[in-house]
PDB file of C-alpha atoms in Angstrom:
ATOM      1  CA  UNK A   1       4.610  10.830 -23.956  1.00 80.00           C
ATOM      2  CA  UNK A   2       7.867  12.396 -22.312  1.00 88.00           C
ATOM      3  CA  UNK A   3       6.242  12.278 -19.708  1.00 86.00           C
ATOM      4  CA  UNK A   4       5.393   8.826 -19.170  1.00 89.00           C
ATOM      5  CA  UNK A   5       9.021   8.070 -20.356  1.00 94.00           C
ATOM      6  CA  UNK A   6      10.324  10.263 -17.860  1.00 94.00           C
ATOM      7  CA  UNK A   7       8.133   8.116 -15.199  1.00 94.00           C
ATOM      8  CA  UNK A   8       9.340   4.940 -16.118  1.00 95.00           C
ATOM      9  CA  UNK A   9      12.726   5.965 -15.745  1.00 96.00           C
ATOM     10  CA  UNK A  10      12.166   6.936 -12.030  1.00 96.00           C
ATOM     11  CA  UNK A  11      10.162   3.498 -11.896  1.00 96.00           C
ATOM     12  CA  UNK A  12      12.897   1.597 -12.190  1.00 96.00           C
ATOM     13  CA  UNK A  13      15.048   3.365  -9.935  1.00 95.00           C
ATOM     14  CA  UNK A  14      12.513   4.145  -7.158  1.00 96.00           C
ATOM     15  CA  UNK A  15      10.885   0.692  -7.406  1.00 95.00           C
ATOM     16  CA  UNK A  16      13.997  -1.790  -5.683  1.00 95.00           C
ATOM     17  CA  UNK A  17      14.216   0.871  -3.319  1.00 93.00           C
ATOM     18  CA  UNK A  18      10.291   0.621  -2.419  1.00 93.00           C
ATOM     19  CA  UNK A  19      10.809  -3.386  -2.579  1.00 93.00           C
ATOM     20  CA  UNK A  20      13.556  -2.828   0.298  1.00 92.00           C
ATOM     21  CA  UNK A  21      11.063  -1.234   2.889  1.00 89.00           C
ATOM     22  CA  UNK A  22       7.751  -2.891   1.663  1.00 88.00           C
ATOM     23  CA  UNK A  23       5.717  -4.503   4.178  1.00 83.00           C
ATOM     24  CA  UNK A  24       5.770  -8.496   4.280  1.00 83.00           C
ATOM     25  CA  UNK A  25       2.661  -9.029   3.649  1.00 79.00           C
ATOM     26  CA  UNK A  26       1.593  -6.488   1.593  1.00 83.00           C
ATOM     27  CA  UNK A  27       0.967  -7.795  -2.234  1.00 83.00           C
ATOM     28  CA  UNK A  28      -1.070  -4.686  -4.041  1.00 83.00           C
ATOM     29  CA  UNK A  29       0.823  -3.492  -6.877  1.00 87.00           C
ATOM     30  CA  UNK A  30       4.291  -5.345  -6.465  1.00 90.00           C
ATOM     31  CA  UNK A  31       6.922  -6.997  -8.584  1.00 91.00           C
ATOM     32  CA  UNK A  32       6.275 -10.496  -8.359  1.00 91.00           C
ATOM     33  CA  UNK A  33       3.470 -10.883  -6.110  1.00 91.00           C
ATOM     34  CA  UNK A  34      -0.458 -11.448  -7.421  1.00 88.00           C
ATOM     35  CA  UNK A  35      -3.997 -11.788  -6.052  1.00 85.00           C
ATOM     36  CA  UNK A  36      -2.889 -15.636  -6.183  1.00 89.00           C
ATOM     37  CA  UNK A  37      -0.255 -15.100  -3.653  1.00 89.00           C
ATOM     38  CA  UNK A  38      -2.208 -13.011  -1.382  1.00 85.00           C
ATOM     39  CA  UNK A  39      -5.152 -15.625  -1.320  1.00 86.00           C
ATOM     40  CA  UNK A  40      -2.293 -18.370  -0.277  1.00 89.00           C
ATOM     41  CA  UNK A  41      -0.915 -16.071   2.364  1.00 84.00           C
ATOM     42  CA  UNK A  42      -4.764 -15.904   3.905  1.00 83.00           C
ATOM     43  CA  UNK A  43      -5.404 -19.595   3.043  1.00 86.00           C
ATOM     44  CA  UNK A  44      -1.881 -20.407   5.577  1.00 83.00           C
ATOM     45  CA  UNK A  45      -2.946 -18.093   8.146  1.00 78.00           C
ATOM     46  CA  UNK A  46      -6.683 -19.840   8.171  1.00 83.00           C
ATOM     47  CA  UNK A  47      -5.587 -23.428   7.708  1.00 86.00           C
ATOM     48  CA  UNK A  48      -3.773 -23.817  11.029  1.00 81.00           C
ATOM     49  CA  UNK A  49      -5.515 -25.496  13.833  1.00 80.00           C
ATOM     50  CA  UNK A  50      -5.423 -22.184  16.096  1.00 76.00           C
ATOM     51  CA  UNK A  51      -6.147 -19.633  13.091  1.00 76.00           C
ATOM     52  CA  UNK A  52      -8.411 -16.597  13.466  1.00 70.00           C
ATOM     53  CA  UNK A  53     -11.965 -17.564  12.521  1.00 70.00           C
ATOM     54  CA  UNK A  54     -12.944 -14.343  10.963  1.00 67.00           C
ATOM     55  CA  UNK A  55     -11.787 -12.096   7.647  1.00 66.00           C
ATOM     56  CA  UNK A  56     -12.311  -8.382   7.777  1.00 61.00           C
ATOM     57  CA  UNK A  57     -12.073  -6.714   4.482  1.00 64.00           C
ATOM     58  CA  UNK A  58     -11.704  -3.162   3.805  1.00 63.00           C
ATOM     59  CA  UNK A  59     -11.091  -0.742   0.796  1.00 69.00           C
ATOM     60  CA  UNK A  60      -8.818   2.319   1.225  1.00 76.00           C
ATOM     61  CA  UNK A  61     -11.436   4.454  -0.753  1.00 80.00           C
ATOM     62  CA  UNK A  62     -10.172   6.512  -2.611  1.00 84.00           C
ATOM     63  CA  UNK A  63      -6.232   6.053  -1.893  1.00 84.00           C
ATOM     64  CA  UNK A  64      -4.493   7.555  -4.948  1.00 88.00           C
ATOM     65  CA  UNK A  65      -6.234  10.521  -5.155  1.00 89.00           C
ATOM     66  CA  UNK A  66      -6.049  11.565  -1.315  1.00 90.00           C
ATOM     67  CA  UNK A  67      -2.151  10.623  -0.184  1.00 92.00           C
ATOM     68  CA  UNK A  68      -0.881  13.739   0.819  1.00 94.00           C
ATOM     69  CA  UNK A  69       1.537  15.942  -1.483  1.00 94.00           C
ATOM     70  CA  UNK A  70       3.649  17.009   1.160  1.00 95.00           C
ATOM     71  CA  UNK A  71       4.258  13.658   3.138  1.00 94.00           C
ATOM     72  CA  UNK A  72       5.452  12.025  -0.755  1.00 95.00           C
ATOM     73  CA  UNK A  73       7.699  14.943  -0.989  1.00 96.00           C
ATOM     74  CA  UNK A  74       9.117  15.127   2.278  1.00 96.00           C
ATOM     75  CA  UNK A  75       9.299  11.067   2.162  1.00 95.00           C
ATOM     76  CA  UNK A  76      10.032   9.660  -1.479  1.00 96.00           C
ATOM     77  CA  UNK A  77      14.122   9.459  -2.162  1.00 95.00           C
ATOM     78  CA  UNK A  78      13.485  11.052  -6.130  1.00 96.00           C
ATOM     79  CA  UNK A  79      14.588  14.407  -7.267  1.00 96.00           C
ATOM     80  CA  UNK A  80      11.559  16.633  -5.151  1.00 97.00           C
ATOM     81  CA  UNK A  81      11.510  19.334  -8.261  1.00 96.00           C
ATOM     82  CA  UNK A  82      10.372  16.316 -10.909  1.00 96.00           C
ATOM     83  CA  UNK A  83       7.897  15.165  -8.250  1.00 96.00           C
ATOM     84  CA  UNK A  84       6.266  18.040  -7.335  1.00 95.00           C
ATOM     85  CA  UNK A  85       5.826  18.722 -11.198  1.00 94.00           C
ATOM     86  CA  UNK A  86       4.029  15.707 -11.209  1.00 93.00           C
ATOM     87  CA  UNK A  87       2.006  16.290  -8.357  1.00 94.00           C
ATOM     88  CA  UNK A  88       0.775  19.345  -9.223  1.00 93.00           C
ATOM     89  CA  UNK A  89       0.282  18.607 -12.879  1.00 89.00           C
ATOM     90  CA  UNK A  90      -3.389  18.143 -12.201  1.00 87.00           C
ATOM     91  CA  UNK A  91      -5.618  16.727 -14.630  1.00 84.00           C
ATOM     92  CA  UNK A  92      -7.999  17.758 -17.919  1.00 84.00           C
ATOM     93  CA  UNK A  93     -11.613  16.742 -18.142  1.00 89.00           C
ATOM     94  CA  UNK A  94     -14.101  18.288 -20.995  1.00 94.00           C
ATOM     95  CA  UNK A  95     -10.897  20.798 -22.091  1.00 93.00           C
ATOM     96  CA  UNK A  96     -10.897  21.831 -18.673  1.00 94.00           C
ATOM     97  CA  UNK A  97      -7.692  21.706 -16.293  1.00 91.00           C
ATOM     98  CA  UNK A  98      -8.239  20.488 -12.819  1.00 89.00           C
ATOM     99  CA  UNK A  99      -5.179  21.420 -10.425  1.00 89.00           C
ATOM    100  CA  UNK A 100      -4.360  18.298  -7.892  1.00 89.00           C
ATOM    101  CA  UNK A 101      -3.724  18.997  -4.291  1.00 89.00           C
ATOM    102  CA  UNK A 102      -3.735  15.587  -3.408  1.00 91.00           C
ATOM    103  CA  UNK A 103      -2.985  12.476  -4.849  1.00 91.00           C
ATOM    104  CA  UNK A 104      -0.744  10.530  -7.002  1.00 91.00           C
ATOM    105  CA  UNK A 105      -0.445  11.451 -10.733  1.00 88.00           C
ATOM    106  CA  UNK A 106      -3.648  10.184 -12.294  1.00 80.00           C
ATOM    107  CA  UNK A 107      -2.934   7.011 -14.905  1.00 83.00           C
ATOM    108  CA  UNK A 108       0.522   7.777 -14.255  1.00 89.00           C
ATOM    109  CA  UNK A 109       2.863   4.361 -14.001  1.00 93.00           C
ATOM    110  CA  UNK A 110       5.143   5.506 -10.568  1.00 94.00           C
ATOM    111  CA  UNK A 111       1.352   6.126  -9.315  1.00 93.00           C
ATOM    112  CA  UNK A 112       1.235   2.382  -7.933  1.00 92.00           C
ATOM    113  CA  UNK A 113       4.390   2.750  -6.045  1.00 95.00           C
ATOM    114  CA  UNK A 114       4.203   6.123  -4.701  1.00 94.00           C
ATOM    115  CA  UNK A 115       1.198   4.623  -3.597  1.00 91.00           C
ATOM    116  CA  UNK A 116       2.798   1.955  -2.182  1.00 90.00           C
ATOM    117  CA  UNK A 117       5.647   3.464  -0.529  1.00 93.00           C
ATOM    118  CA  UNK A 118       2.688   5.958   1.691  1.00 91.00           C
ATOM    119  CA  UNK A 119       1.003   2.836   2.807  1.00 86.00           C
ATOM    120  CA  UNK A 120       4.433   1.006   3.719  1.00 87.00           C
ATOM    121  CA  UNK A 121       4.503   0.624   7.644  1.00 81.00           C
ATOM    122  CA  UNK A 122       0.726  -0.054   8.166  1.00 75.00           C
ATOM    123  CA  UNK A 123       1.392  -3.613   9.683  1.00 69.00           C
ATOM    124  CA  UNK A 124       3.599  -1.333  12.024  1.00 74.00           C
ATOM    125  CA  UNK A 125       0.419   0.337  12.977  1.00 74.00           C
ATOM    126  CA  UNK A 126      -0.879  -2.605  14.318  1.00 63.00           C
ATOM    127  CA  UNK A 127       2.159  -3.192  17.374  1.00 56.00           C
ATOM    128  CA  UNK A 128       0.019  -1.541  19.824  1.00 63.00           C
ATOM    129  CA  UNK A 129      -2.788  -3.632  19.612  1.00 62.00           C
ATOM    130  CA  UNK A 130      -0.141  -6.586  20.376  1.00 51.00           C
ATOM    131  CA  UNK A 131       1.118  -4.387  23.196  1.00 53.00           C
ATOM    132  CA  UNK A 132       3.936  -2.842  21.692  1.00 52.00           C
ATOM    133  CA  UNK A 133       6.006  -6.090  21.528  1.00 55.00           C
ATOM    134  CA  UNK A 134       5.088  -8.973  19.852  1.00 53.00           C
ATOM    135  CA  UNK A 135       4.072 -11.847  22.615  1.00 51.00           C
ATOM    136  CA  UNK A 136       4.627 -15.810  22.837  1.00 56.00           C
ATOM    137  CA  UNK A 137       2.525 -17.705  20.180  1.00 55.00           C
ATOM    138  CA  UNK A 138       0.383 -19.466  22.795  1.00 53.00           C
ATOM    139  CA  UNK A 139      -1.029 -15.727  24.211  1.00 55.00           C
ATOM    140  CA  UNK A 140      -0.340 -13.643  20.630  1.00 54.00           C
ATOM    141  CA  UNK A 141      -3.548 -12.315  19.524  1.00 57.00           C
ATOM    142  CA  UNK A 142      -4.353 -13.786  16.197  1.00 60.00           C
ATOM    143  CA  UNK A 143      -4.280 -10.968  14.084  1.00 60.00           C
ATOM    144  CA  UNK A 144      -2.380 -11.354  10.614  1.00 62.00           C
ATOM    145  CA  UNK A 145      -2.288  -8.851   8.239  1.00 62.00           C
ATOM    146  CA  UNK A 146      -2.457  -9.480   4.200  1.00 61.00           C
ATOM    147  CA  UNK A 147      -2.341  -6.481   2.449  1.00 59.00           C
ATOM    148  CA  UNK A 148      -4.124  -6.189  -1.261  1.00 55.00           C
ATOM    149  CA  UNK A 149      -5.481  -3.500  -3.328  1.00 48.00           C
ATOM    150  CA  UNK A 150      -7.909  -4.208  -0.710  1.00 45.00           C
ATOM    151  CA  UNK A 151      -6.883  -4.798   2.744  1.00 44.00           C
ATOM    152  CA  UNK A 152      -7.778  -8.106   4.554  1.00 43.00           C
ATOM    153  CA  UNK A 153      -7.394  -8.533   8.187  1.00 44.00           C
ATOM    154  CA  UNK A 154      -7.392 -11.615   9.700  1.00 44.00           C
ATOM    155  CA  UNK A 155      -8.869 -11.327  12.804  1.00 42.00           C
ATOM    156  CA  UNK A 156      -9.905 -12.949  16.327  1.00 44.00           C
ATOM    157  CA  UNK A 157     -13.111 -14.924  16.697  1.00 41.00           C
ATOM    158  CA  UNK A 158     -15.610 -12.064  18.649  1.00 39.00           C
ATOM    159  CA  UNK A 159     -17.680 -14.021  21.020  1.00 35.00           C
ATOM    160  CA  UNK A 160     -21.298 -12.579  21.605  1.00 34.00           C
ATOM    161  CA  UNK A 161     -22.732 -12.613  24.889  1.00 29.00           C
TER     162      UNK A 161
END
């Protein structure tokens, strides 16, 4: 129980900091933001007379348990000494203690924005398929991104030959 009070009290310290570098469109576990908003964000982005024809979905599979330990510690502003201790807390199954290597704490409420915070910069990832700079609207590629518990990429019509 201290615990998860001790959590909460990072929460709401940590999370206006996360809200500061967040991606635009990213809506998965945010203040404010729902599945509703998302599906408007991808209903603009289809509805205009030059939108992408296609929607790619994908699943990070397994995200929380797999971000790395040392990239959340050498990249979340908390106290490092209370993270790690979280980190590293591992988890119990059948009276038996698992230790975690990787992951967010598991059920644990800064999980979503630790979470968060790794995955912040992935619409960055996508500047070199635009060519590094973003070009005029009439040659842009028309690639949006709309990012939910599970990512949707809106993507160019692929013409078969």
């Amino acid at each position: 129980m201290r615990d998860r009070a001790m959590q909460a009290l990072y929460l709401l310290a940590l999370e206006p900091v996360s809200e500061t570098v967040a991606d635009r469109n990213s809506y998965g576990f945010r203040p404010w933001r729902s599945t509703a908003d998302a599906i408007e964000q991808c209903f603009v982005n289809l509805s205009r007379k030059h939108s992408a024809e296609w929607v790619l979905e994908g699943d990070i599979k397994g995200c929380f348990d797999n971000i790395s330990h040392d990239w959340l510690l050498a990249n979340v502003p908390m106290d490092k000494q209370v993270l790690k201790m979280w980190l590293k807390a591992g988890f119990m199954e059948s009276r038996k203690l698992y230790p975690s290597e990787a992951g967010t704490p598991q059920g644990g409420i800064i999980s979503p924005v630790l979470a968060n915070l790794a995955l912040d910069g992935l619409e960055k990832c996508w500047n070199p398929i635009l060519g590094g700079k973003i070009p005029k609207p009439a040659t842009r590629p028309k690639l949006t991104m709309c990012d939910t518990p599970m990512i949707s990429l809106l993507l160019p019509s692929q013409k078969s030959c």
